[in-house]
CSV table of C-alpha atoms and ligand atoms in Angstrom, one decimal:
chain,number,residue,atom,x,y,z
A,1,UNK,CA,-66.5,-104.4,-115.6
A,2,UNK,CA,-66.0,-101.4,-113.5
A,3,UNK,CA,-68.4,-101.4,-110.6
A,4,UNK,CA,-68.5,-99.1,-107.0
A,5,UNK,CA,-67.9,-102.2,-105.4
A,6,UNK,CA,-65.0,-103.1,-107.3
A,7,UNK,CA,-63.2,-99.9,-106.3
A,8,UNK,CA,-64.4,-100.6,-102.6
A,9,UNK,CA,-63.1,-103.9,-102.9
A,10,UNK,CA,-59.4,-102.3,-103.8
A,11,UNK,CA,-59.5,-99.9,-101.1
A,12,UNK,CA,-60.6,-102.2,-98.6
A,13,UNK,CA,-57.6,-104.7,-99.7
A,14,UNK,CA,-55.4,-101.2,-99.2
A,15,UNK,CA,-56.6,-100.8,-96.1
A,16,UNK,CA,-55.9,-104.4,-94.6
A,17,UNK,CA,-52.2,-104.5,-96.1
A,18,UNK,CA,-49.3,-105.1,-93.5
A,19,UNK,CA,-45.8,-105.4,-94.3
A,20,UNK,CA,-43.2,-105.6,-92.1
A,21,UNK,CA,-40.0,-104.8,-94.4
A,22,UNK,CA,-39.3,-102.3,-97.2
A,23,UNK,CA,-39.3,-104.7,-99.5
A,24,UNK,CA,-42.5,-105.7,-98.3
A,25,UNK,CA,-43.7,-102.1,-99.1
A,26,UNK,CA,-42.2,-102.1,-102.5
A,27,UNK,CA,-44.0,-105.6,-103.4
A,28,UNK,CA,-47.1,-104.0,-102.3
A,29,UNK,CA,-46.8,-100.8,-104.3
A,30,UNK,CA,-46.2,-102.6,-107.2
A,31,UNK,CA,-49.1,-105.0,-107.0
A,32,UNK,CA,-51.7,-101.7,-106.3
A,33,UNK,CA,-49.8,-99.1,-108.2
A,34,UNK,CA,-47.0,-100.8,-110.6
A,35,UNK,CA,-47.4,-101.2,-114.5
A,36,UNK,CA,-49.7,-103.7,-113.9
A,37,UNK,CA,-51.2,-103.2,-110.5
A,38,UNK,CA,-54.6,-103.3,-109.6
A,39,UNK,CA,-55.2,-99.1,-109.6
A,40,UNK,CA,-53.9,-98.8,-112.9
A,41,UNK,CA,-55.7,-101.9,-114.3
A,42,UNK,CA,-58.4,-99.6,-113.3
A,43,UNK,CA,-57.4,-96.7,-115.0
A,44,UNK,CA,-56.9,-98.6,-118.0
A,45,UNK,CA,-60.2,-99.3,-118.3
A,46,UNK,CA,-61.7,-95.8,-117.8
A,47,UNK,CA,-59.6,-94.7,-120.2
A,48,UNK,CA,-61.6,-96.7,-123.0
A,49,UNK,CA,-65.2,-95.8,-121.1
A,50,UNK,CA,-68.1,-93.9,-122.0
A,51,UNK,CA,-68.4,-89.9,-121.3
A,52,UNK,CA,-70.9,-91.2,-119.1
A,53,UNK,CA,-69.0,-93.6,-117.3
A,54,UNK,CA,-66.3,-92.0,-116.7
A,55,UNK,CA,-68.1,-88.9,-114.8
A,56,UNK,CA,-69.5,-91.7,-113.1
A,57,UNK,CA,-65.9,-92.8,-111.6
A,58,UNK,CA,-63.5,-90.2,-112.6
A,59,UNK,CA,-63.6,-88.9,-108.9
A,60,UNK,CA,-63.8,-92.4,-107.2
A,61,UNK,CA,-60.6,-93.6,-108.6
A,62,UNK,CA,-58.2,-90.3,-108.3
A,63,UNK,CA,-59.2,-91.0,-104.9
A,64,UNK,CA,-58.6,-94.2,-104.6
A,65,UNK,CA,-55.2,-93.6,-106.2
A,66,UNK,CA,-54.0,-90.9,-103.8
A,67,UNK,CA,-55.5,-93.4,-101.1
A,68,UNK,CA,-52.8,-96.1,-102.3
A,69,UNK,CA,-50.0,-93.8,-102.5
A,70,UNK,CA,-50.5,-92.4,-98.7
A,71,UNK,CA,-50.8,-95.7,-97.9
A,72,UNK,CA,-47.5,-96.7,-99.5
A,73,UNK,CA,-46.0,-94.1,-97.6
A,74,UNK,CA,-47.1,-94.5,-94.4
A,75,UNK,CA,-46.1,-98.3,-94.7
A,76,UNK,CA,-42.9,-97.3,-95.3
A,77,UNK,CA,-42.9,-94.6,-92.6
A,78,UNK,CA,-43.6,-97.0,-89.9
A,79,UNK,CA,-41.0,-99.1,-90.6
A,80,UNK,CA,-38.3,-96.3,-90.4
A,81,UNK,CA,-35.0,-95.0,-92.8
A,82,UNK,CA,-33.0,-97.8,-91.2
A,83,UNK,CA,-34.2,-100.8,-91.5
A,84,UNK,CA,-33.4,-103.0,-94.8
A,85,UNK,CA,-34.2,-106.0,-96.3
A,86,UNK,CA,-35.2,-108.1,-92.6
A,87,UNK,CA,-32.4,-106.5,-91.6
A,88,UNK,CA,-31.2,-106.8,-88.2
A,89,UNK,CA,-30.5,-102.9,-87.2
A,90,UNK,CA,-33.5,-102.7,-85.3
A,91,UNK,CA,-32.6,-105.6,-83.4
A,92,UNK,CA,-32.7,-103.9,-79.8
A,93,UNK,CA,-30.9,-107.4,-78.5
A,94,UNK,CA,-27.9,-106.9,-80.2
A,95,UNK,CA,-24.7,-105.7,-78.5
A,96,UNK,CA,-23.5,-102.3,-78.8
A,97,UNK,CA,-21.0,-100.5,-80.5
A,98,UNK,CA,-17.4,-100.6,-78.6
A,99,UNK,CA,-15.4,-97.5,-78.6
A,100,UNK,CA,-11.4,-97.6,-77.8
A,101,UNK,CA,-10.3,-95.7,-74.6
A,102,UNK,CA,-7.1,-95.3,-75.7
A,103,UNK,CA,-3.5,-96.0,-74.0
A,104,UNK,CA,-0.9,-94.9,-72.5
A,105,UNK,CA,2.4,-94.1,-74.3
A,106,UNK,CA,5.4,-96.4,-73.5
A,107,UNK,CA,7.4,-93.4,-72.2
A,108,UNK,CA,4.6,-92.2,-70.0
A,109,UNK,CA,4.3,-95.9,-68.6
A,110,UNK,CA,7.8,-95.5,-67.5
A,111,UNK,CA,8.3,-92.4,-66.4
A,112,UNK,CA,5.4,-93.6,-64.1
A,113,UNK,CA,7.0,-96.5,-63.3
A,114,UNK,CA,10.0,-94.7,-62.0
A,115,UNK,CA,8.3,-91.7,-60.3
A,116,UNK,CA,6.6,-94.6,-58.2
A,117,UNK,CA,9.8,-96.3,-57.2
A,118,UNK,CA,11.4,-93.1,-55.9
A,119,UNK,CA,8.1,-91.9,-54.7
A,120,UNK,CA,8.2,-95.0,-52.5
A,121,UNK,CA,11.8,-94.0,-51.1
A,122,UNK,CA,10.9,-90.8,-50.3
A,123,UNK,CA,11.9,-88.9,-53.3
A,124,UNK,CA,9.3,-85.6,-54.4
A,125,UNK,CA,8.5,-84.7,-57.8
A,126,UNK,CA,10.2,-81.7,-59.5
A,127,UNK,CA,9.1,-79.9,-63.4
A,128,UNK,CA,10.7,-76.6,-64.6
A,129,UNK,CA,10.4,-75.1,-68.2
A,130,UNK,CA,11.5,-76.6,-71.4
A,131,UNK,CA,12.5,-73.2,-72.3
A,132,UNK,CA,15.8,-72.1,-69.7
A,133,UNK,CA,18.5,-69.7,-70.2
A,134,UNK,CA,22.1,-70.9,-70.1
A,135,UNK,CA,22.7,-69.9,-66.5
A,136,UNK,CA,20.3,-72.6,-65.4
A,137,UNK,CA,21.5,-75.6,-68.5
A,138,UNK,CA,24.7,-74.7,-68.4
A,139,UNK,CA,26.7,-71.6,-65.9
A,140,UNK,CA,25.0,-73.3,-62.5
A,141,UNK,CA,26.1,-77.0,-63.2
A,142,UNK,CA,30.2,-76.1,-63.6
A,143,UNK,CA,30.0,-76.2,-67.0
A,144,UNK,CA,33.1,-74.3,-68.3
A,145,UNK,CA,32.4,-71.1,-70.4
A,146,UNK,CA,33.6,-73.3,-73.6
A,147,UNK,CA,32.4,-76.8,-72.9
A,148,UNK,CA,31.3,-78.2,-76.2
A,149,UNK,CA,27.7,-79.2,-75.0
A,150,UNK,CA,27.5,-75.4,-75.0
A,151,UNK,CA,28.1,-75.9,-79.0
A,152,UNK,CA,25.3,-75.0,-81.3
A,153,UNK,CA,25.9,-78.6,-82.2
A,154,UNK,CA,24.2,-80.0,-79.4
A,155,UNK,CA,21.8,-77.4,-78.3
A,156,UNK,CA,18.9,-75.1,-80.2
A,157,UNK,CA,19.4,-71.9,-78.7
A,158,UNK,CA,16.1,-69.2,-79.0
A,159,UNK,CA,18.2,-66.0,-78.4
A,160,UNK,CA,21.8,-64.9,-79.2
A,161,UNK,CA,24.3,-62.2,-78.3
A,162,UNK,CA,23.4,-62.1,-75.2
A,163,UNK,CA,25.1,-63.4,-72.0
A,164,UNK,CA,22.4,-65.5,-70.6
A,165,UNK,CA,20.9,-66.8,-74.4
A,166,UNK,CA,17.2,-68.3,-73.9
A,167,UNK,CA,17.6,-71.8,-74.8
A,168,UNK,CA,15.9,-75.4,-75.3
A,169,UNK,CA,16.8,-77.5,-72.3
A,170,UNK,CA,19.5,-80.2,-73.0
A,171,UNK,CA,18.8,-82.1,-69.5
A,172,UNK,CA,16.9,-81.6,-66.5
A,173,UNK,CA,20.0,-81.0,-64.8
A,174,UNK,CA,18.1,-77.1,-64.7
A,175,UNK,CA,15.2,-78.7,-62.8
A,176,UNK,CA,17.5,-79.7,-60.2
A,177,UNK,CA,19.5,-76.6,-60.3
A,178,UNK,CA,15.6,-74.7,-59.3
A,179,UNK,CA,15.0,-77.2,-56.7
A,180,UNK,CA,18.1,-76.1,-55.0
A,181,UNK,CA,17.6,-72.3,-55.3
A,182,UNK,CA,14.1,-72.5,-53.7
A,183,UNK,CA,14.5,-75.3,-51.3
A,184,UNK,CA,15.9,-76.1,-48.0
A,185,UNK,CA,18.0,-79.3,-47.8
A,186,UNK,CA,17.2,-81.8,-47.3
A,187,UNK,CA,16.3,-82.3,-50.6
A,188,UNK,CA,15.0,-85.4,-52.7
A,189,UNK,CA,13.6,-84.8,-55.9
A,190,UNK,CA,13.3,-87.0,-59.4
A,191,UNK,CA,12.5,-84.3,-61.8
A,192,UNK,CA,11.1,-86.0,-65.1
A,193,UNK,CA,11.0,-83.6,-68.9
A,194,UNK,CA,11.5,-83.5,-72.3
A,195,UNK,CA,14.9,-82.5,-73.4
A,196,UNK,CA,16.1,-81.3,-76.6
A,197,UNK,CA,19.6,-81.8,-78.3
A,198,UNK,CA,20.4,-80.4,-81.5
A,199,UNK,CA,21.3,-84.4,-83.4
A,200,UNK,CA,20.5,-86.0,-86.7
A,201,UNK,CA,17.9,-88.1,-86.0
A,202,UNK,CA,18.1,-91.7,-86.5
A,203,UNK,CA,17.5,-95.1,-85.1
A,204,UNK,CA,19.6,-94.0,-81.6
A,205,UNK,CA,19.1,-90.7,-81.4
A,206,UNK,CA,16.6,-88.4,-81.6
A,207,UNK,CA,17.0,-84.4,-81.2
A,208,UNK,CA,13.6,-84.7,-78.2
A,209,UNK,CA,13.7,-87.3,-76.2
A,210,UNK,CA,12.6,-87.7,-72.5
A,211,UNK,CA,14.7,-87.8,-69.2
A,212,UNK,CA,14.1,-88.7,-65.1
A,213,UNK,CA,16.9,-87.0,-63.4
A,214,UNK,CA,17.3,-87.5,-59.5
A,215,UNK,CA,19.2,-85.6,-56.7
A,216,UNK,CA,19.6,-86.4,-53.0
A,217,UNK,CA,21.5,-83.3,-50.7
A,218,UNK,CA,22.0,-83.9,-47.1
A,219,UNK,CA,24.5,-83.7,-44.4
A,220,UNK,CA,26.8,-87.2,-44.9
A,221,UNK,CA,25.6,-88.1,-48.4
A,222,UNK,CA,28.4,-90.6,-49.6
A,223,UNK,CA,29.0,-92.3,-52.9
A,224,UNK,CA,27.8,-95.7,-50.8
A,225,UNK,CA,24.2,-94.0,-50.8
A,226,UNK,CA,24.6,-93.6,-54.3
A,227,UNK,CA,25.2,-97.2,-55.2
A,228,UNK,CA,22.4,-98.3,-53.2
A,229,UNK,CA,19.8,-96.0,-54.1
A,230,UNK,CA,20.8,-97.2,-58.0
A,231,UNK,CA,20.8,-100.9,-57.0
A,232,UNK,CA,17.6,-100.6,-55.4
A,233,UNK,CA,16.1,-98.6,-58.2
A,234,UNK,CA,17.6,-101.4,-60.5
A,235,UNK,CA,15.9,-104.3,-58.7
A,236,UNK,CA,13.0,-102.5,-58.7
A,237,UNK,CA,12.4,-101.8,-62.2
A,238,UNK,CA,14.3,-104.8,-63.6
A,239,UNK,CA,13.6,-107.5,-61.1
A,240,UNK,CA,15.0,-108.7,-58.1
A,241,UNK,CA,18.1,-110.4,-59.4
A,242,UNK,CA,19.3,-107.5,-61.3
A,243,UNK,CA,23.1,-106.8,-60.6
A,244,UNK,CA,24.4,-103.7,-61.3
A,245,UNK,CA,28.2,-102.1,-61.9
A,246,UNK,CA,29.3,-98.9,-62.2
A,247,UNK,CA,32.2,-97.4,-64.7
A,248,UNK,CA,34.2,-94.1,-64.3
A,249,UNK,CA,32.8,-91.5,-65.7
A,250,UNK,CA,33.1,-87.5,-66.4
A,251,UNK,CA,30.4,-84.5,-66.4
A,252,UNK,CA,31.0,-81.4,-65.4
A,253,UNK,CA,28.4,-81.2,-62.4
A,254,UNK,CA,29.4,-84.8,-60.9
A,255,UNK,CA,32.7,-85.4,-58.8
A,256,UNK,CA,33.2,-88.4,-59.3
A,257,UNK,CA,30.9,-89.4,-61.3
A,258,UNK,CA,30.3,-92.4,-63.3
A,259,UNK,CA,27.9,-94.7,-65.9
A,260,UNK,CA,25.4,-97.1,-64.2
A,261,UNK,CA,25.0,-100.7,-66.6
A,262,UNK,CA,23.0,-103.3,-65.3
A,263,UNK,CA,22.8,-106.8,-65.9
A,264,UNK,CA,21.2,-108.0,-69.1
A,265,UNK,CA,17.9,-109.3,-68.2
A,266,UNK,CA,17.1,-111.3,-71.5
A,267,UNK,CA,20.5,-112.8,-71.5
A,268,UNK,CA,20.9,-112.9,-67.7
A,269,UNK,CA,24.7,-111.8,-68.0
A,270,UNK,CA,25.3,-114.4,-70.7
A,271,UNK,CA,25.3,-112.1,-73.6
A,272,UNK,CA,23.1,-111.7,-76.4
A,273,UNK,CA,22.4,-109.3,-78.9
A,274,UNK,CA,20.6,-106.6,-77.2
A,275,UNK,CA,23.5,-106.5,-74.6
A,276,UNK,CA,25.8,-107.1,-77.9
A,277,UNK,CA,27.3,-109.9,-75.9
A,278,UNK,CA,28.7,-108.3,-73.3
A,279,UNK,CA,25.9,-109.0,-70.4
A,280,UNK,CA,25.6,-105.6,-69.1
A,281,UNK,CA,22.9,-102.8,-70.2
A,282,UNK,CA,24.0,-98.7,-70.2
A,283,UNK,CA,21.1,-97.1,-68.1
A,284,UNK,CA,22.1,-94.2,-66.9
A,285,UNK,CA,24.7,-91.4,-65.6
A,286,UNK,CA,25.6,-90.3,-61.7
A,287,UNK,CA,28.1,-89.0,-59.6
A,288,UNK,CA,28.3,-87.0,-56.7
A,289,UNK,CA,27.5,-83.1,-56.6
A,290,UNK,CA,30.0,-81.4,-57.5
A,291,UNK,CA,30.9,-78.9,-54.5
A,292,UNK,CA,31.0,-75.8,-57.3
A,293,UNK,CA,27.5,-76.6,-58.3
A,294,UNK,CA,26.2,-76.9,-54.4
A,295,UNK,CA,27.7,-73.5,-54.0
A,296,UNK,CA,26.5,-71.6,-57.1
A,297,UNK,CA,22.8,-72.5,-55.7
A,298,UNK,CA,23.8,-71.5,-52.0
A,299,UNK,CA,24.3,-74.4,-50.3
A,300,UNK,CA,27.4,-74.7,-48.1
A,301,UNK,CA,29.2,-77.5,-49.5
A,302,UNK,CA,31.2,-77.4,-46.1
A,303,UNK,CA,28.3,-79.3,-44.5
A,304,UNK,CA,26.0,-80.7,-47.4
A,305,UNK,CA,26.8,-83.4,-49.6
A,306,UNK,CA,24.7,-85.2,-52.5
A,307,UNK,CA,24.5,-87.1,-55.5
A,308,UNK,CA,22.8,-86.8,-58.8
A,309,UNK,CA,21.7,-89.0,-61.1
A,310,UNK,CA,19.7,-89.4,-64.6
A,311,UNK,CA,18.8,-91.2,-67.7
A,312,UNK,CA,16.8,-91.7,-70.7
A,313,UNK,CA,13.2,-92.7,-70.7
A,314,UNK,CA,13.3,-93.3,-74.5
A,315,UNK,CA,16.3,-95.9,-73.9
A,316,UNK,CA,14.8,-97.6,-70.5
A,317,UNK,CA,11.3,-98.3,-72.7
A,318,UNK,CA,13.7,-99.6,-75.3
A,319,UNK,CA,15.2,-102.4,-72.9
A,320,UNK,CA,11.2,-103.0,-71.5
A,321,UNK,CA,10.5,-104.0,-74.1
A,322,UNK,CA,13.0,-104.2,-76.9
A,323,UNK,CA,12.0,-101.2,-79.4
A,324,UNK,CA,15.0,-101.8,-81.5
A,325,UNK,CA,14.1,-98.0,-83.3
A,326,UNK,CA,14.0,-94.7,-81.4
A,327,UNK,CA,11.7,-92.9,-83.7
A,328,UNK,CA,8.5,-95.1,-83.3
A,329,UNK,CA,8.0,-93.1,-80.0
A,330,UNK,CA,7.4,-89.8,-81.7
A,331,UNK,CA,6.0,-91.2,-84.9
A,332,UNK,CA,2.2,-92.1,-83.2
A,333,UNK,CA,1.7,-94.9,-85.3
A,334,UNK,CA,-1.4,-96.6,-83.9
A,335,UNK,CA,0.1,-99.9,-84.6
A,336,UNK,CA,3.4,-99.3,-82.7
A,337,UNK,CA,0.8,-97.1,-80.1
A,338,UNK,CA,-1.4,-100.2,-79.8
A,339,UNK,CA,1.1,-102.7,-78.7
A,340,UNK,CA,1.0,-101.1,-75.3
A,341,UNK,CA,-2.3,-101.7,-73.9
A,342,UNK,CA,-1.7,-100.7,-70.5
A,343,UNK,CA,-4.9,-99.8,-67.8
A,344,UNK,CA,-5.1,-95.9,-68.4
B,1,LIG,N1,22.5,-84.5,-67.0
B,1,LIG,C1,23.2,-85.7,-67.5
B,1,LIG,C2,22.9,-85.9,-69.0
B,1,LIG,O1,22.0,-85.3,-69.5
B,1,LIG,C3,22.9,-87.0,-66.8
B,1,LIG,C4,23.4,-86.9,-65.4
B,1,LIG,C5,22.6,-86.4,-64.3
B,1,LIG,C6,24.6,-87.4,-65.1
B,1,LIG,C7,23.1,-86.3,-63.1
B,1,LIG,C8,25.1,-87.3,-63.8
B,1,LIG,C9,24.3,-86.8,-62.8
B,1,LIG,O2,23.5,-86.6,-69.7
């Protein structure tokens, strides 16, 4: 039978609930306000009451059902959006989310790496535009007027028809060509860039690729400084026992000039397939400045000598680490990326 008390008896019951999940909330709703919860086992019996009756507790119960729905809500309220079934997202102990810093790219660690070596012997850092005109590639480093690195095959000129075309740098060979323009000798600079050379791109070449070029100008520069400032480069960068030799070579800018190999240093000179079982390791081009190029800048060749040198940062990272594919270093594939997990 419906009495006052029994309703009281309900609310009071509402009143005391505590839940500490949402699916303590839910169980609760449904014992007070589900099919058969205790408010609508209420209702249920009004509905078969008296006139008299129900005038009696018509008001009592609407209230004591919007009393059990506000109470609902508020239980769920307090324990937040969040949380689940005795989840553990509001567990203040646990650790916090990590988030990746990133690092560097193999071609940046090694153009580091070498800027710090020839930091160390006194070399300064040089940068000019990726953008030059063919005075600067080309006209100031005794390149003939139909040399075939001139060729549209090899370089992406911007303008034509014109006697100085705007171009995309081929080397940084024009860095070097700035640095003696606007500087006094004696001059020692590495001059690090991205280059750009107009080839089908494929596991060994690529048509950008990076570059550290050096040059040294003083009075008495000989070839003998040259092979010393390579050999201690090469020990440097590839460890102490590193030999190195050097082949006769030709560029136009260099007189002589020749390639720089150094000894394999997975096979240690034995041969193996990265060295394709010869023991030795291309790594990069030198020579001495040719006196033509000394004079086009303004430098009396008469009295100032120098050498020149420069390689590939793409192919050095290759022998670091053995990358046996050029293209994974423009490609920014996180898992190639990720291999290299370097301090920033
Ligand atoms: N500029 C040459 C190249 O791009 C490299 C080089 C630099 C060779 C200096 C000799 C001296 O291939």
């Amino acid at each position: 039978m419906m009495t006052k008390e029994n309703i009281d008896k309900v609310l009071a019951e509402l009143g005391e609930l505590k839940c500490k999940t949402l699916k303590e909330v839910e169980e609760a709703r449904v014992r007070f306000l589900g099919k058969k919860g205790e408010v609508t086992a209420l209702f249920e019996e009004f509905r078969g009451m008296d006139k008299e009756f129900k005038k009696q507790f018509g008001r009592a119960l609407n209230d004591l059902k919007q009393a059990a729905q506000a109470r609902i809500e508020s239980l769920k309220a307090d324990i937040g959006p969040e949380a689940g079934e005795g989840d553990t997202a509001s567990d203040l102990s646990m650790p916090g989310d990590s988030f990746d810093l990133g690092s560097r790219h193999p071609v940046s660690i090694v153009r580091q790496e070498i800027v710090d070596i020839f930091r160390k012997f006194g070399y300064d850092v040089a940068e000019g535009p990726e953008i030059e005109d063919d005075y600067h590639v080309f006209e100031a480093l005794n390149f003939p007027p139909n040399h075939p690195a001139r060729d549209m095959q090899d370089t992406f000129f911007i303008s034509s028809g014109h006697p100085n075309p705007l171009l995309l740098r081929t080397h940084t060979s024009s860095v070097q060509v700035r640095t003696m323009e606007t500087q006094h000798v004696p001059i020692r600079v590495v001059c690090p860039g991205r280059v750009f050379r107009n080839e089908a791109i494929s596991a060994r070449a690529h048509c950008i690729f990076h570059q550290i070029e050096g040059l040294y100008i003083d009075e008495g520069v000989t070839f003998a400084d040259l092979k010393q400032a390579i050999l201690l480069f090469a020990r440097e960068m590839f460890g102490p026992q590193t030999q190195i030799r050097m082949r006769p070579s030709y560029f136009p800018f260099t007189e002589p000039s020749a390639e720089v190999d150094v000894s394999c240093n997975i096979c240690h000179g034995k041969g193996c397939n990265v060295c394709k079982g010869t023991g030795w390791l291309e790594i990069l081009g030198c020579g001495m400045v040719d006196p033509n190029v000394l004079e086009a800048s303004g430098i009396d060749s008469t009295k100032y000598s120098g050498f020149a040198f420069g390689m590939g940062l793409e192919r050095i990272a290759m022998l670091k680490w053995r990358v046996n594919d050029l293209r994974h270093y423009f490609e920014n594939d996180m898992r190639f990326l990720e291999e290299f997990d370097t301090v920033v």
